[in-house]
N, CA and C atoms as an extended XYZ file, in Angstrom:
264
Properties=species:S:1:pos:R:3:atomname:S:1:resname:S:1:resid:I:1 pbc="F F F"
N        13.342       37.040       22.730 N   LYS     1
C        14.272       36.068       23.250 CA  LYS     1
C        13.595       35.212       24.323 C   LYS     1
N        12.553       35.689       24.948 N   ASP     2
C        11.865       34.938       25.988 CA  ASP     2
C        11.089       33.749       25.417 C   ASP     2
N        10.699       33.825       24.161 N   ASN     3
C         9.934       32.751       23.548 CA  ASN     3
C        10.802       31.507       23.304 C   ASN     3
N        12.104       31.656       23.246 N   PHE     4
C        13.001       30.567       22.896 CA  PHE     4
C        13.847       30.104       24.079 C   PHE     4
N        13.263       30.044       25.256 N   GLN     5
C        13.997       29.578       26.428 CA  GLN     5
C        14.152       28.061       26.371 C   GLN     5
N        15.310       27.603       26.761 N   ILE     6
C        15.606       26.175       26.757 CA  ILE     6
C        15.659       25.703       28.201 C   ILE     6
N        14.889       24.697       28.502 N   ASN     7
C        14.872       24.126       29.833 CA  ASN     7
C        15.833       22.939       29.856 C   ASN     7
N        16.984       23.086       30.494 N   LEU     8
C        17.984       22.037       30.518 CA  LEU     8
C        17.653       20.955       31.528 C   LEU     8
N        16.767       21.222       32.455 N   ASN     9
C        16.409       20.243       33.470 CA  ASN     9
C        15.294       19.304       33.008 C   ASN     9
N        14.820       19.475       31.816 N   GLN    10
C        13.731       18.651       31.303 CA  GLN    10
C        14.249       17.240       31.008 C   GLN    10
N        13.546       16.247       31.490 N   THR    11
C        13.976       14.864       31.289 CA  THR    11
C        13.335       14.294       30.028 C   THR    11
N        14.045       13.381       29.414 N   VAL    12
C        13.548       12.722       28.216 CA  VAL    12
C        12.904       11.408       28.631 C   VAL    12
N        11.700       11.193       28.179 N   GLU    13
C        10.995        9.970       28.518 CA  GLU    13
C        11.452        8.846       27.586 C   GLU    13
N        11.923        7.759       28.171 N   GLU    14
C        12.362        6.613       27.377 CA  GLU    14
C        11.267        5.566       27.362 C   GLU    14
N        11.057        4.991       26.201 N   HIS    15
C        10.052        3.949       26.055 CA  HIS    15
C        10.732        2.598       26.169 C   HIS    15
N        10.157        1.742       26.954 N   THR    16
C        10.707        0.410       27.104 CA  THR    16
C         9.828       -0.593       26.372 C   THR    16
N        10.459       -1.618       25.864 N   VAL    17
C         9.744       -2.668       25.152 CA  VAL    17
C         9.322       -3.720       26.173 C   VAL    17
N         8.081       -4.150       26.141 N   PRO    18
C         7.672       -5.220       27.054 CA  PRO    18
C         8.487       -6.486       26.792 C   PRO    18
N         8.771       -7.238       27.837 N   TRP    19
C         9.649       -8.397       27.705 CA  TRP    19
C         9.050       -9.466       26.817 C   TRP    19
N         7.735       -9.596       26.781 N   ILE    20
C         7.116      -10.627       25.937 CA  ILE    20
C         7.271      -10.282       24.459 C   ILE    20
N         7.219       -8.983       24.136 N   ALA    21
C         7.415       -8.573       22.746 CA  ALA    21
C         8.861       -8.813       22.309 C   ALA    21
N         9.802       -8.506       23.190 N   ALA    22
C        11.209       -8.746       22.869 CA  ALA    22
C        11.488      -10.235       22.738 C   ALA    22
N        10.917      -11.022       23.633 N   LEU    23
C        11.140      -12.466       23.614 CA  LEU    23
C        10.581      -13.105       22.345 C   LEU    23
N         9.375      -12.726       21.957 N   THR    24
C         8.795      -13.309       20.744 CA  THR    24
C         9.518      -12.837       19.491 C   THR    24
N        10.037      -11.611       19.508 N   THR    25
C        10.813      -11.133       18.361 CA  THR    25
C        12.102      -11.922       18.208 C   THR    25
N        12.818      -12.119       19.306 N   TYR    26
C        14.048      -12.914       19.252 CA  TYR    26
C        13.760      -14.363       18.866 C   TYR    26
N        12.656      -14.904       19.364 N   PHE    27
C        12.279      -16.267       19.002 CA  PHE    27
C        11.965      -16.363       17.510 C   PHE    27
N        11.273      -15.361       16.975 N   GLY    28
C        10.976      -15.347       15.542 CA  GLY    28
C        12.232      -15.292       14.689 C   GLY    28
N        13.193      -14.448       15.093 N   TYR    29
C        14.467      -14.399       14.379 CA  TYR    29
C        15.192      -15.746       14.460 C   TYR    29
N        15.171      -16.372       15.628 N   ALA    30
C        15.849      -17.659       15.791 CA  ALA    30
C        15.223      -18.723       14.896 C   ALA    30
N        13.902      -18.722       14.793 N   VAL    31
C        13.229      -19.690       13.930 CA  VAL    31
C        13.589      -19.443       12.464 C   VAL    31
N        13.576      -18.183       12.046 N   LEU    32
C        13.938      -17.873       10.660 CA  LEU    32
C        15.380      -18.271       10.350 C   LEU    32
N        16.296      -18.010       11.272 N   ILE    33
C        17.700      -18.371       11.058 CA  ILE    33
C        17.845      -19.887       11.019 C   ILE    33
N        17.163      -20.597       11.910 N   LEU    34
C        17.245      -22.049       11.936 CA  LEU    34
C        16.733      -22.662       10.636 C   LEU    34
N        15.563      -22.236       10.185 N   PHE    35
C        15.030      -22.764        8.941 CA  PHE    35
C        15.875      -22.337        7.734 C   PHE    35
N        16.460      -21.157        7.794 N   GLY    36
C        17.349      -20.720        6.717 CA  GLY    36
C        18.584      -21.595        6.611 C   GLY    36
N        19.194      -21.913        7.766 N   PHE    37
C        20.355      -22.809        7.753 CA  PHE    37
C        19.966      -24.201        7.267 C   PHE    37
N        18.787      -24.670        7.674 N   MET    38
C        18.337      -25.987        7.207 CA  MET    38
C        18.128      -25.993        5.692 C   MET    38
N        17.576      -24.917        5.143 N   ARG    39
C        17.379      -24.842        3.695 CA  ARG    39
C        18.701      -24.765        2.959 C   ARG    39
N        19.671      -24.036        3.524 N   ASP    40
C        20.991      -23.969        2.891 CA  ASP    40
C        21.678      -25.327        2.893 C   ASP    40
N        21.582      -26.044        4.016 N   LYS    41
C        22.194      -27.381        4.092 CA  LYS    41
C        21.506      -28.350        3.144 C   LYS    41
N        20.177      -28.283        3.038 N   ALA    42
C        19.452      -29.147        2.111 CA  ALA    42
C        19.829      -28.832        0.669 C   ALA    42
N        19.983      -27.556        0.338 N   ALA    43
C        20.376      -27.179       -1.019 CA  ALA    43
C        21.794      -27.660       -1.329 C   ALA    43
N        22.669      -27.570       -0.339 N   LYS    44
C        24.035      -28.054       -0.545 CA  LYS    44
C        24.048      -29.567       -0.752 C   LYS    44
N        23.235      -30.287        0.015 N   PHE    45
C        23.149      -31.734       -0.140 CA  PHE    45
C        22.555      -32.112       -1.493 C   PHE    45
N        21.490      -31.419       -1.895 N   LEU    46
C        20.850      -31.732       -3.178 CA  LEU    46
C        21.706      -31.336       -4.372 C   LEU    46
N        22.629      -30.397       -4.166 N   SER    47
C        23.497      -30.013       -5.282 CA  SER    47
C        24.460      -31.135       -5.653 C   SER    47
N        24.648      -32.112       -4.758 N   LEU    48
C        25.466      -33.278       -5.104 CA  LEU    48
C        24.778      -34.145       -6.153 C   LEU    48
N        23.445      -34.215       -6.094 N   PHE    49
C        22.682      -35.044       -7.022 CA  PHE    49
C        22.210      -34.279       -8.258 C   PHE    49
N        21.968      -32.994       -8.118 N   PHE    50
C        21.498      -32.152       -9.220 CA  PHE    50
C        22.393      -30.913       -9.340 C   PHE    50
N        23.613      -31.063       -9.861 N   PRO    51
C        24.543      -29.924       -9.861 CA  PRO    51
C        24.130      -28.778      -10.777 C   PRO    51
N        23.381      -29.061      -11.828 N   SER    52
C        23.004      -27.979      -12.743 CA  SER    52
C        21.914      -27.087      -12.158 C   SER    52
N        21.166      -27.621      -11.188 N   ARG    53
C        20.077      -26.840      -10.598 CA  ARG    53
C        20.584      -25.808       -9.602 C   ARG    53
N        21.683      -26.108       -8.931 N   PHE    54
C        22.230      -25.219       -7.909 CA  PHE    54
C        23.569      -24.674       -8.403 C   PHE    54
N        23.504      -23.650       -9.231 N   VAL    55
C        24.725      -23.070       -9.786 CA  VAL    55
C        25.307      -22.073       -8.785 C   VAL    55
N        26.628      -21.920       -8.753 N   PRO    56
C        27.209      -20.910       -7.858 CA  PRO    56
C        26.780      -19.512       -8.277 C   PRO    56
N        26.625      -18.631       -7.301 N   GLU    57
C        26.084      -17.300       -7.581 CA  GLU    57
C        27.130      -16.308       -8.065 C   GLU    57
N        28.395      -16.545       -7.757 N   THR    58
C        29.445      -15.663       -8.269 CA  THR    58
C        30.152      -16.367       -9.407 C   THR    58
N        30.383      -15.626      -10.445 N   LYS    59
C        31.071      -16.199      -11.603 CA  LYS    59
C        32.545      -16.349      -11.298 C   LYS    59
N        33.139      -17.292      -11.969 N   GLU    60
C        34.558      -17.551      -11.742 CA  GLU    60
C        35.385      -16.363      -12.206 C   GLU    60
N        36.322      -15.965      -11.379 N   GLY    61
C        37.168      -14.826      -11.686 CA  GLY    61
C        36.698      -13.526      -11.053 C   GLY    61
N        35.494      -13.516      -10.468 N   TYR    62
C        34.956      -12.320       -9.831 CA  TYR    62
C        34.905      -12.513       -8.322 C   TYR    62
N        35.056      -11.441       -7.595 N   ALA    63
C        34.967      -11.499       -6.136 CA  ALA    63
C        33.502      -11.455       -5.727 C   ALA    63
N        33.138      -12.120       -4.638 N   PRO    64
C        31.748      -12.037       -4.168 CA  PRO    64
C        31.435      -10.645       -3.640 C   PRO    64
N        30.222      -10.180       -3.889 N   LEU    65
C        29.823       -8.843       -3.461 CA  LEU    65
C        29.477       -8.791       -1.980 C   LEU    65
N        28.963       -9.870       -1.441 N   LEU    66
C        28.547       -9.918       -0.046 CA  LEU    66
C        29.303      -11.013        0.685 C   LEU    66
N        29.467      -10.846        1.999 N   THR    67
C        30.045      -11.921        2.798 CA  THR    67
C        29.002      -13.025        2.940 C   THR    67
N        29.394      -14.132        3.504 N   ASP    68
C        28.478      -15.265        3.621 CA  ASP    68
C        27.245      -14.921        4.461 C   ASP    68
N        27.449      -14.284        5.618 N   PHE    69
C        26.303      -13.977        6.466 CA  PHE    69
C        25.427      -12.892        5.846 C   PHE    69
N        26.028      -11.913        5.176 N   GLN    70
C        25.222      -10.881        4.519 CA  GLN    70
C        24.354      -11.492        3.430 C   GLN    70
N        24.914      -12.424        2.689 N   HIS    71
C        24.157      -13.095        1.638 CA  HIS    71
C        23.042      -13.951        2.250 C   HIS    71
N        23.361      -14.658        3.328 N   PHE    72
C        22.359      -15.468        4.026 CA  PHE    72
C        21.240      -14.592        4.571 C   PHE    72
N        21.592      -13.478        5.208 N   TYR    73
C        20.593      -12.580        5.784 CA  TYR    73
C        19.685      -12.014        4.700 C   TYR    73
N        20.266      -11.617        3.582 N   THR    74
C        19.472      -11.043        2.496 CA  THR    74
C        18.524      -12.075        1.902 C   THR    74
N        19.019      -13.286        1.641 N   ARG    75
C        18.194      -14.324        1.017 CA  ARG    75
C        17.140      -14.880        1.953 C   ARG    75
N        17.525      -15.209        3.166 N   ARG    76
C        16.653      -15.988        4.048 CA  ARG    76
C        15.848      -15.152        5.041 C   ARG    76
N        16.323      -13.974        5.419 N   LEU    77
C        15.609      -13.195        6.435 CA  LEU    77
C        14.981      -11.927        5.862 C   LEU    77
N        15.784      -11.081        5.249 N   TYR    78
C        15.281       -9.763        4.844 CA  TYR    78
C        14.167       -9.868        3.806 C   TYR    78
N        14.306      -10.767        2.834 N   THR    79
C        13.267      -10.867        1.808 CA  THR    79
C        11.950      -11.369        2.379 C   THR    79
N        12.007      -12.078        3.499 N   ARG    80
C        10.778      -12.580        4.110 CA  ARG    80
C        10.089      -11.536        4.977 C   ARG    80
N        10.842      -10.587        5.513 N   ILE    81
C        10.240       -9.600        6.419 CA  ILE    81
C        10.426       -8.166        5.930 C   ILE    81
N        10.704       -7.991        4.643 N   GLN    82
C        10.973       -6.645        4.157 CA  GLN    82
C         9.751       -5.753        4.184 C   GLN    82
N         8.549       -6.313        4.197 N   ASP    83
C         7.359       -5.476        4.298 CA  ASP    83
C         7.313       -4.744        5.636 C   ASP    83
N         7.881       -5.336        6.676 N   CYS    84
C         7.931       -4.651        7.978 CA  CYS    84
C         8.979       -3.547        7.973 C   CYS    84
N        10.115       -3.795        7.292 N   PHE    85
C        11.201       -2.822        7.278 CA  PHE    85
C        10.922       -1.634        6.369 C   PHE    85
N        10.161       -1.832        5.312 N   ASN    86
C        10.000       -0.799        4.293 CA  ASN    86
C         8.752        0.051        4.470 C   ASN    86
N         8.182        0.051        5.637 N   ARG    87
C         7.021        0.904        5.875 CA  ARG    87
C         7.464        2.293        6.298 C   ARG    87
N         6.703        3.305        5.909 N   PRO    88
C         7.124        4.672        6.284 CA  PRO    88
C         6.973        4.954        7.760 C   PRO    88
């Protein structure tokens, strides 16, 4: 029983992120979101001139599987940075 003593006074060391790393990460996300919104607006504008090229993604009579932001995040952000997320 002596081998399994628990020290309750032991403190847990917390790691903090340097502010420059956090700032550049947030800036990178902001740039990706900005360019994603610009691409969506350009696609919406171009769909007025080329309607067959930009078909709606949900078929008529079916409910959409994702909300607007979830669909935007998946298309414009996650697919671009999924190599970072999918590492072991």
